[in-house]
Amino acid sequence: MARANRPVSRRQAWWLLAGALAAFLPLTQQIPPWLAFAAGAAFAWRAALTWRQWHLPPKWLLVLLVIAGTVAVFLQYRSIIGRTPGIALLVVFLALKLLELRAARDAIVTALLCYFLVLGQFLFTQTIPTALLSCVTVLITTATMLAASDDRPEPLLQLRRAALMLAQAMPFMLLLFVLFPRVQGPLWGLPQDRHTATSGISETMSPGSIAQLSQSDAIAFRVEFKGELPPQSRLYWRGPVMPAFDGRTWSIRQTLGAYPEIPYPVSGPSIDYDLTLEPNGKFWLFALEMPGNLPPDSALTSDYQPISRQIVRNRMRYTQRAYPETNAGINDTRAALNEALALPSGGNPRTRALGAEWRNRHGDDGTAILATAQEFFSRQLLIYTLNPPLLGPDLVDEFLFDTKRGFCEHFAAAFVYALRSAGVPARVVAGYQGGEVNPVDGYLVVRQYDAHAWTEAWIAGRGWVRVDPTAISAPSRINTNLAAAVPAGEDLPFLARTDLTWIRELRYRLDAVTNGWNQWVLGYNPQKQRDLLAGLGLGEPDWRSMTAALAVLCGVVLLGLTAWVLRNRRRVDPAFAAWRRFAARLASRNVVWRDWEGPLAFADRAARSIPAHADTIREIADLYARLRYAPAPCADDLERLRRRIAGFHP
Amino acid sequence: MGRKAYYPTKSAQIPDPMRLPELDAVLADINRIILGKERPIRLSLACLLARGHLLIEDLPGVGKTTLAHVLARVLGLDFQRIQFTSDMLPADILGVSIFDRGSGAFHFHPGPIFTQVVLADEINRATPKAQSALLEAMEERQVTAEGKTRPLPEPFFVIATQNPTHQIGTFPLPESQLDRFLLKIELGYPDPVAERELLAGADRQRMVAELTARVSPQRLIELQQAAREVHASPALIDYVQALAAHTRMAPRWQAGLSPRACLALLAVARAWAMLDGRKHVLPEDVQAVLPGVIAHRLRPVDDVARNDPEAVAAALIEAVALP
């Protein structure tokens, strides 16, 4: 077609370059550096071509470069399919396509490649800035595409048209977003936002490991309470339980049994909430102690920690009910308790002696020993600090009797050690404590610096009882927050500080927006869709009927639009249509009509090639020329032309 | 459906082909004297019929003067030749008022431009001042001197020749002034057969002197009017627009064709169609006259292509599909 062959103007080339850059730049982190540089060089080349109006590189060079690029991508990834190799390949194609912008057709292909790259970005990250940037890219790309298929290439005009068209498409986009059948998990299961890499609580705890987390203000999860916000001191978010101790490091059990449902009877008041967990790269699901139900597709370990069946790579939201006054494990087996009594042989003689003394005094009375231990801890006047001194091999002894300065892991470790020395089963529980309410949207935000370690002791007849030794020495850590508990002057992450209110205010707002995005856009899952449809009175359709309904709806709308467009399009001259039939017949005799050739000139050529039909050919061409170019053409002539062509069989 | 049929149903009114034997005779006469140059001759006649002026760029001695002379003779028009030189003044072209002692008043002595066919030879040898005097007169078809406006005769046709601009001592015409010429053609060397015939044949000057007028000036004005009325259908105007749009979009030209250039293209194509005996323009007519119309209007970015208007036009034609 003539339009597709129209050359690309300089201005159009600039705009295409801008669109391609906008699509390419966010991907530079995902593709290998050599490709980023190579593509950058191609873009620079394109800019030079446009600026200096140089000749385009020859075709053989481009073919060579495409092959080289594809091979390089293959060598890099050992594959050319899959997410990253696919994107890398698209980048290669885009960069090289820009170097052969000849006609409008090339401009359109370039624009389509840009669209694909925009889509590709979402396979890596789905944050708000990504979405905003891709809106800009789509706008520029759409404008260049419009310019390629329109006679008026003014960029601003096309930009306005593109914006208008995208705005018109917005309702459809929203409709499809809401109604398109959702499948569990994203279709590709791919987005890995950068926060997967942030550290969180780990499987082991040694002195300093949680204090390290206190320097991070990354978000662990957000919580929306259904009712009143419970007091801060109740917010113990249970994470991995660590019964094993090797003298320095506490760790989780290597093999865990799992309960498919809650194994203990629940009692007492309950707290209902929705938790939106950020990806943590582990199986762990955090929940308020003690969980009264299990999130979907999860189980409870024999240590009563909820775990997912898949690694938490994507943000997930689940509804929970907690029973803070419930104690689990009344009927725990001896085997489990034995593990909670084990101590490495040797070391910490003073704490061992202390435990033995408690044991002598109280015998098997766990409650009494627990009370004694708590009293001992409070008497020792231990200091809660982010910068505890380094400890030697007998770290419990040194902490309890010498340095007396420690972070929550020191407190928890020492407490469990002392209890086990006295023959009371005990273990360390890691997780988060507290959180901070964002006044903008009312969500409780739990960050990495809220990481905490506390203990559980097993008391006959009561089961596992939570004891937080940090709370004994530094109650403000539990009742308020970290900043209130640590001595003034210690390094705190920016957001944990209580001064600089206006920045906190700003951050709260940003965080509320991000949270809204996470909850309503990224977190729009099958469950939410079902709820919404049910709320609209549509019942709970399954995905099959939804797909069918959507397909029918789209089909009807598209048919309607097509009919409308067809009715209003510029009609093809019927004489021209007949002429094309005529040309096709002659093409079968190897006389090909070139689309710029005048009818009489073509007839001359054709008549010379096929002298047997010369008269008919000239007559048809004459009729056609008169119909299209003479004054007052009429339908009779058209009829005659059609008849002649119908009877023409060269 | 009630959709309007594309073509009206009324019975066919096949227009009579235009019969213009006198123009055929004119062409035959010229071709008898200037041999092997049918196309440039036809183009110059089309240019005259379209009421335009002609620019011929070529080497000396290829028959430019003879062409102008012959055209004037067979069309029954007066002929004057102005040789442009670097010391030429506008008055040398337009005329001058001289005090007549007998009557005691100034008398205007019309310059050589007051003629029906003017051959402005080597126009780019003159200074821009003299050039623009001629070009203004061409455009306005009248001369204003000493406060009095005097119309030029009708029909009025200027054939300007210029030496290839790389020759020394030339003042190249600016693009805006080149645009006043409807067509720019080249004559070129004759092919060997025609040249041999020329060398062996009778004396050309005598042949020119023996020529008789084939049409009267009045009839020529009628023919010019008829050329203007040749039909250009919507499809054909679409085509002219598509050609212009392409030149405006494509990077191979420094600037696209102006609307005035499109009008020129259409006007020459009309005259060309009339010479073919048709009352309507075909795309073939447009394509035939395109090189002459764009030769002095479209400047390719590429230097190599600049000197070959035929190739430039062919590339343009092949890039634009007939709508």
PDB file of N, CA, C and O in Angstrom, chain A residues 15-16 18-20 22-23 111 114-115 118 131-147 155-168 170:
ATOM      1  N   TRP A  15      10.977  11.194  17.089  1.00  0.00           N
ATOM      2  CA  TRP A  15       9.952  10.746  18.051  1.00  0.00           C
ATOM      3  C   TRP A  15      10.047   9.255  18.283  1.00  0.00           C
ATOM      4  O   TRP A  15       9.883   8.782  19.407  1.00  0.00           O
ATOM      5  N   LEU A  16      10.296   8.524  17.217  1.00  0.00           N
ATOM      6  CA  LEU A  16      10.430   7.073  17.385  1.00  0.00           C
ATOM      7  C   LEU A  16      11.599   6.768  18.303  1.00  0.00           C
ATOM      8  O   LEU A  16      11.527   5.893  19.163  1.00  0.00           O
ATOM      9  N   ALA A  18      12.742   8.679  20.627  1.00  0.00           N
ATOM     10  CA  ALA A  18      12.350   9.010  22.001  1.00  0.00           C
ATOM     11  C   ALA A  18      11.518   7.880  22.607  1.00  0.00           C
ATOM     12  O   ALA A  18      11.750   7.457  23.749  1.00  0.00           O
ATOM     13  N   GLY A  19      10.551   7.373  21.825  1.00  0.00           N
ATOM     14  CA  GLY A  19       9.712   6.283  22.323  1.00  0.00           C
ATOM     15  C   GLY A  19      10.535   5.050  22.635  1.00  0.00           C
ATOM     16  O   GLY A  19      10.362   4.405  23.677  1.00  0.00           O
ATOM     17  N   ALA A  20      11.462   4.736  21.730  1.00  0.00           N
ATOM     18  CA  ALA A  20      12.288   3.548  21.934  1.00  0.00           C
ATOM     19  C   ALA A  20      13.162   3.704  23.169  1.00  0.00           C
ATOM     20  O   ALA A  20      13.313   2.766  23.962  1.00  0.00           O
ATOM     21  N   ALA A  22      12.494   5.543  25.805  1.00  0.00           N
ATOM     22  CA  ALA A  22      11.657   5.442  26.992  1.00  0.00           C
ATOM     23  C   ALA A  22      11.315   3.991  27.292  1.00  0.00           C
ATOM     24  O   ALA A  22      11.189   3.589  28.449  1.00  0.00           O
ATOM     25  N   ALA A  23      11.165   3.187  26.245  1.00  0.00           N
ATOM     26  CA  ALA A  23      10.843   1.780  26.463  1.00  0.00           C
ATOM     27  C   ALA A  23      12.078   1.002  26.904  1.00  0.00           C
ATOM     28  O   ALA A  23      11.991   0.024  27.631  1.00  0.00           O
ATOM     29  N   ALA A 111       7.226   0.859  16.512  1.00  0.00           N
ATOM     30  CA  ALA A 111       6.278   1.205  17.569  1.00  0.00           C
ATOM     31  C   ALA A 111       5.764  -0.067  18.249  1.00  0.00           C
ATOM     32  O   ALA A 111       5.652  -0.129  19.475  1.00  0.00           O
ATOM     33  N   CYS A 114       8.211  -1.350  20.622  1.00  0.00           N
ATOM     34  CA  CYS A 114       8.201  -0.553  21.852  1.00  0.00           C
ATOM     35  C   CYS A 114       7.087  -1.030  22.783  1.00  0.00           C
ATOM     36  O   CYS A 114       7.290  -1.172  23.986  1.00  0.00           O
ATOM     37  N   TYR A 115       5.923  -1.295  22.204  1.00  0.00           N
ATOM     38  CA  TYR A 115       4.823  -1.794  23.042  1.00  0.00           C
ATOM     39  C   TYR A 115       5.228  -3.077  23.760  1.00  0.00           C
ATOM     40  O   TYR A 115       4.962  -3.269  24.934  1.00  0.00           O
ATOM     41  N   VAL A 118       7.457  -2.383  26.632  1.00  0.00           N
ATOM     42  CA  VAL A 118       6.719  -1.845  27.778  1.00  0.00           C
ATOM     43  C   VAL A 118       6.094  -3.001  28.553  1.00  0.00           C
ATOM     44  O   VAL A 118       6.167  -3.075  29.780  1.00  0.00           O
ATOM     45  N   ALA A 131       4.648   1.962  36.180  1.00  0.00           N
ATOM     46  CA  ALA A 131       3.378   2.146  35.481  1.00  0.00           C
ATOM     47  C   ALA A 131       3.306   3.545  34.873  1.00  0.00           C
ATOM     48  O   ALA A 131       2.888   3.705  33.728  1.00  0.00           O
ATOM     49  N   LEU A 132       3.753   4.558  35.639  1.00  0.00           N
ATOM     50  CA  LEU A 132       3.690   5.929  35.118  1.00  0.00           C
ATOM     51  C   LEU A 132       4.603   6.080  33.907  1.00  0.00           C
ATOM     52  O   LEU A 132       4.211   6.643  32.884  1.00  0.00           O
ATOM     53  N   LEU A 133       5.803   5.549  34.025  1.00  0.00           N
ATOM     54  CA  LEU A 133       6.753   5.654  32.916  1.00  0.00           C
ATOM     55  C   LEU A 133       6.204   4.959  31.676  1.00  0.00           C
ATOM     56  O   LEU A 133       6.313   5.463  30.560  1.00  0.00           O
ATOM     57  N   SER A 134       5.578   3.809  31.896  1.00  0.00           N
ATOM     58  CA  SER A 134       5.089   3.096  30.719  1.00  0.00           C
ATOM     59  C   SER A 134       3.914   3.844  30.092  1.00  0.00           C
ATOM     60  O   SER A 134       3.714   3.755  28.894  1.00  0.00           O
ATOM     61  N   CYS A 135       3.169   4.594  30.897  1.00  0.00           N
ATOM     62  CA  CYS A 135       2.109   5.429  30.306  1.00  0.00           C
ATOM     63  C   CYS A 135       2.734   6.431  29.331  1.00  0.00           C
ATOM     64  O   CYS A 135       2.243   6.625  28.218  1.00  0.00           O
ATOM     65  N   VAL A 136       3.825   7.062  29.769  1.00  0.00           N
ATOM     66  CA  VAL A 136       4.500   8.041  28.904  1.00  0.00           C
ATOM     67  C   VAL A 136       4.990   7.349  27.635  1.00  0.00           C
ATOM     68  O   VAL A 136       4.793   7.844  26.520  1.00  0.00           O
ATOM     69  N   THR A 137       5.611   6.183  27.813  1.00  0.00           N
ATOM     70  CA  THR A 137       6.145   5.465  26.657  1.00  0.00           C
ATOM     71  C   THR A 137       5.023   5.114  25.688  1.00  0.00           C
ATOM     72  O   THR A 137       5.156   5.292  24.477  1.00  0.00           O
ATOM     73  N   VAL A 138       3.934   4.615  26.236  1.00  0.00           N
ATOM     74  CA  VAL A 138       2.820   4.218  25.365  1.00  0.00           C
ATOM     75  C   VAL A 138       2.275   5.436  24.629  1.00  0.00           C
ATOM     76  O   VAL A 138       1.947   5.369  23.444  1.00  0.00           O
ATOM     77  N   LEU A 139       2.242   6.566  25.313  1.00  0.00           N
ATOM     78  CA  LEU A 139       1.738   7.789  24.677  1.00  0.00           C
ATOM     79  C   LEU A 139       2.629   8.177  23.493  1.00  0.00           C
ATOM     80  O   LEU A 139       2.144   8.409  22.382  1.00  0.00           O
ATOM     81  N   ILE A 140       3.930   8.218  23.730  1.00  0.00           N
ATOM     82  CA  ILE A 140       4.853   8.607  22.655  1.00  0.00           C
ATOM     83  C   ILE A 140       4.752   7.613  21.506  1.00  0.00           C
ATOM     84  O   ILE A 140       4.663   7.979  20.339  1.00  0.00           O
ATOM     85  N   THR A 141       4.744   6.331  21.866  1.00  0.00           N
ATOM     86  CA  THR A 141       4.720   5.302  20.839  1.00  0.00           C
ATOM     87  C   THR A 141       3.448   5.388  20.015  1.00  0.00           C
ATOM     88  O   THR A 141       3.476   5.283  18.788  1.00  0.00           O
ATOM     89  N   THR A 142       2.329   5.594  20.703  1.00  0.00           N
ATOM     90  CA  THR A 142       1.066   5.691  19.976  1.00  0.00           C
ATOM     91  C   THR A 142       1.089   6.898  19.045  1.00  0.00           C
ATOM     92  O   THR A 142       0.618   6.822  17.910  1.00  0.00           O
ATOM     93  N   ALA A 143       1.669   7.986  19.528  1.00  0.00           N
ATOM     94  CA  ALA A 143       1.728   9.191  18.689  1.00  0.00           C
ATOM     95  C   ALA A 143       2.565   8.934  17.440  1.00  0.00           C
ATOM     96  O   ALA A 143       2.176   9.333  16.342  1.00  0.00           O
ATOM     97  N   THR A 144       3.693   8.243  17.604  1.00  0.00           N
ATOM     98  CA  THR A 144       4.520   7.997  16.426  1.00  0.00           C
ATOM     99  C   THR A 144       3.808   7.057  15.464  1.00  0.00           C
ATOM    100  O   THR A 144       3.913   7.193  14.255  1.00  0.00           O
ATOM    101  N   MET A 145       3.077   6.122  16.039  1.00  0.00           N
ATOM    102  CA  MET A 145       2.353   5.195  15.179  1.00  0.00           C
ATOM    103  C   MET A 145       1.278   5.953  14.393  1.00  0.00           C
ATOM    104  O   MET A 145       1.069   5.701  13.204  1.00  0.00           O
ATOM    105  N   LEU A 146       0.603   6.873  15.064  1.00  0.00           N
ATOM    106  CA  LEU A 146      -0.413   7.688  14.378  1.00  0.00           C
ATOM    107  C   LEU A 146       0.239   8.496  13.272  1.00  0.00           C
ATOM    108  O   LEU A 146      -0.279   8.584  12.164  1.00  0.00           O
ATOM    109  N   ALA A 147       1.390   9.070  13.582  1.00  0.00           N
ATOM    110  CA  ALA A 147       2.071   9.900  12.592  1.00  0.00           C
ATOM    111  C   ALA A 147       2.446   9.069  11.377  1.00  0.00           C
ATOM    112  O   ALA A 147       2.430   9.564  10.257  1.00  0.00           O
ATOM    113  N   PRO A 155       4.061  16.512  15.351  1.00  0.00           N
ATOM    114  CA  PRO A 155       4.139  15.662  16.538  1.00  0.00           C
ATOM    115  C   PRO A 155       3.169  16.087  17.640  1.00  0.00           C
ATOM    116  O   PRO A 155       2.542  15.243  18.266  1.00  0.00           O
ATOM    117  N   LEU A 156       3.019  17.397  17.838  1.00  0.00           N
ATOM    118  CA  LEU A 156       2.175  17.805  18.958  1.00  0.00           C
ATOM    119  C   LEU A 156       0.733  17.418  18.711  1.00  0.00           C
ATOM    120  O   LEU A 156       0.021  16.952  19.605  1.00  0.00           O
ATOM    121  N   LEU A 157       0.327  17.591  17.438  1.00  0.00           N
ATOM    122  CA  LEU A 157      -1.028  17.210  17.068  1.00  0.00           C
ATOM    123  C   LEU A 157      -1.248  15.725  17.325  1.00  0.00           C
ATOM    124  O   LEU A 157      -2.246  15.304  17.903  1.00  0.00           O
ATOM    125  N   GLN A 158      -0.246  14.922  16.909  1.00  0.00           N
ATOM    126  CA  GLN A 158      -0.385  13.475  17.075  1.00  0.00           C
ATOM    127  C   GLN A 158      -0.347  13.095  18.544  1.00  0.00           C
ATOM    128  O   GLN A 158      -1.021  12.165  18.972  1.00  0.00           O
ATOM    129  N   LEU A 159       0.446  13.820  19.317  1.00  0.00           N
ATOM    130  CA  LEU A 159       0.524  13.541  20.749  1.00  0.00           C
ATOM    131  C   LEU A 159      -0.845  13.777  21.384  1.00  0.00           C
ATOM    132  O   LEU A 159      -1.308  12.992  22.207  1.00  0.00           O
ATOM    133  N   ARG A 160      -1.485  14.850  20.947  1.00  0.00           N
ATOM    134  CA  ARG A 160      -2.801  15.140  21.502  1.00  0.00           C
ATOM    135  C   ARG A 160      -3.784  14.052  21.096  1.00  0.00           C
ATOM    136  O   ARG A 160      -4.596  13.593  21.895  1.00  0.00           O
ATOM    137  N   ARG A 161      -3.694  13.657  19.817  1.00  0.00           N
ATOM    138  CA  ARG A 161      -4.618  12.601  19.360  1.00  0.00           C
ATOM    139  C   ARG A 161      -4.386  11.309  20.114  1.00  0.00           C
ATOM    140  O   ARG A 161      -5.316  10.613  20.497  1.00  0.00           O
ATOM    141  N   ALA A 162      -3.093  10.995  20.313  1.00  0.00           N
ATOM    142  CA  ALA A 162      -2.764   9.759  21.020  1.00  0.00           C
ATOM    143  C   ALA A 162      -3.317   9.807  22.437  1.00  0.00           C
ATOM    144  O   ALA A 162      -3.901   8.831  22.926  1.00  0.00           O
ATOM    145  N   ALA A 163      -3.149  10.967  23.091  1.00  0.00           N
ATOM    146  CA  ALA A 163      -3.657  11.099  24.461  1.00  0.00           C
ATOM    147  C   ALA A 163      -5.166  10.904  24.473  1.00  0.00           C
ATOM    148  O   ALA A 163      -5.718  10.207  25.336  1.00  0.00           O
ATOM    149  N   LEU A 164      -5.824  11.476  23.481  1.00  0.00           N
ATOM    150  CA  LEU A 164      -7.275  11.347  23.405  1.00  0.00           C
ATOM    151  C   LEU A 164      -7.673   9.885  23.215  1.00  0.00           C
ATOM    152  O   LEU A 164      -8.570   9.368  23.894  1.00  0.00           O
ATOM    153  N   MET A 165      -6.961   9.223  22.306  1.00  0.00           N
ATOM    154  CA  MET A 165      -7.304   7.823  22.038  1.00  0.00           C
ATOM    155  C   MET A 165      -7.066   6.949  23.261  1.00  0.00           C
ATOM    156  O   MET A 165      -7.865   6.071  23.582  1.00  0.00           O
ATOM    157  N   LEU A 166      -5.954   7.212  23.953  1.00  0.00           N
ATOM    158  CA  LEU A 166      -5.667   6.408  25.138  1.00  0.00           C
ATOM    159  C   LEU A 166      -6.710   6.677  26.220  1.00  0.00           C
ATOM    160  O   LEU A 166      -7.139   5.768  26.927  1.00  0.00           O
ATOM    161  N   ALA A 167      -7.127   7.946  26.308  1.00  0.00           N
ATOM    162  CA  ALA A 167      -8.162   8.268  27.290  1.00  0.00           C
ATOM    163  C   ALA A 167      -9.458   7.537  26.939  1.00  0.00           C
ATOM    164  O   ALA A 167     -10.159   7.036  27.810  1.00  0.00           O
ATOM    165  N   GLN A 168      -9.725   7.453  25.627  1.00  0.00           N
ATOM    166  CA  GLN A 168     -10.936   6.737  25.215  1.00  0.00           C
ATOM    167  C   GLN A 168     -10.821   5.246  25.517  1.00  0.00           C
ATOM    168  O   GLN A 168     -11.816   4.581  25.778  1.00  0.00           O
ATOM    169  N   MET A 170      -9.344   4.037  28.024  1.00  0.00           N
ATOM    170  CA  MET A 170      -9.259   3.809  29.461  1.00  0.00           C
ATOM    171  C   MET A 170     -10.445   3.021  30.029  1.00  0.00           C
ATOM    172  O   MET A 170     -10.231   2.067  30.779  1.00  0.00           O
TER     173      MET A 170
END
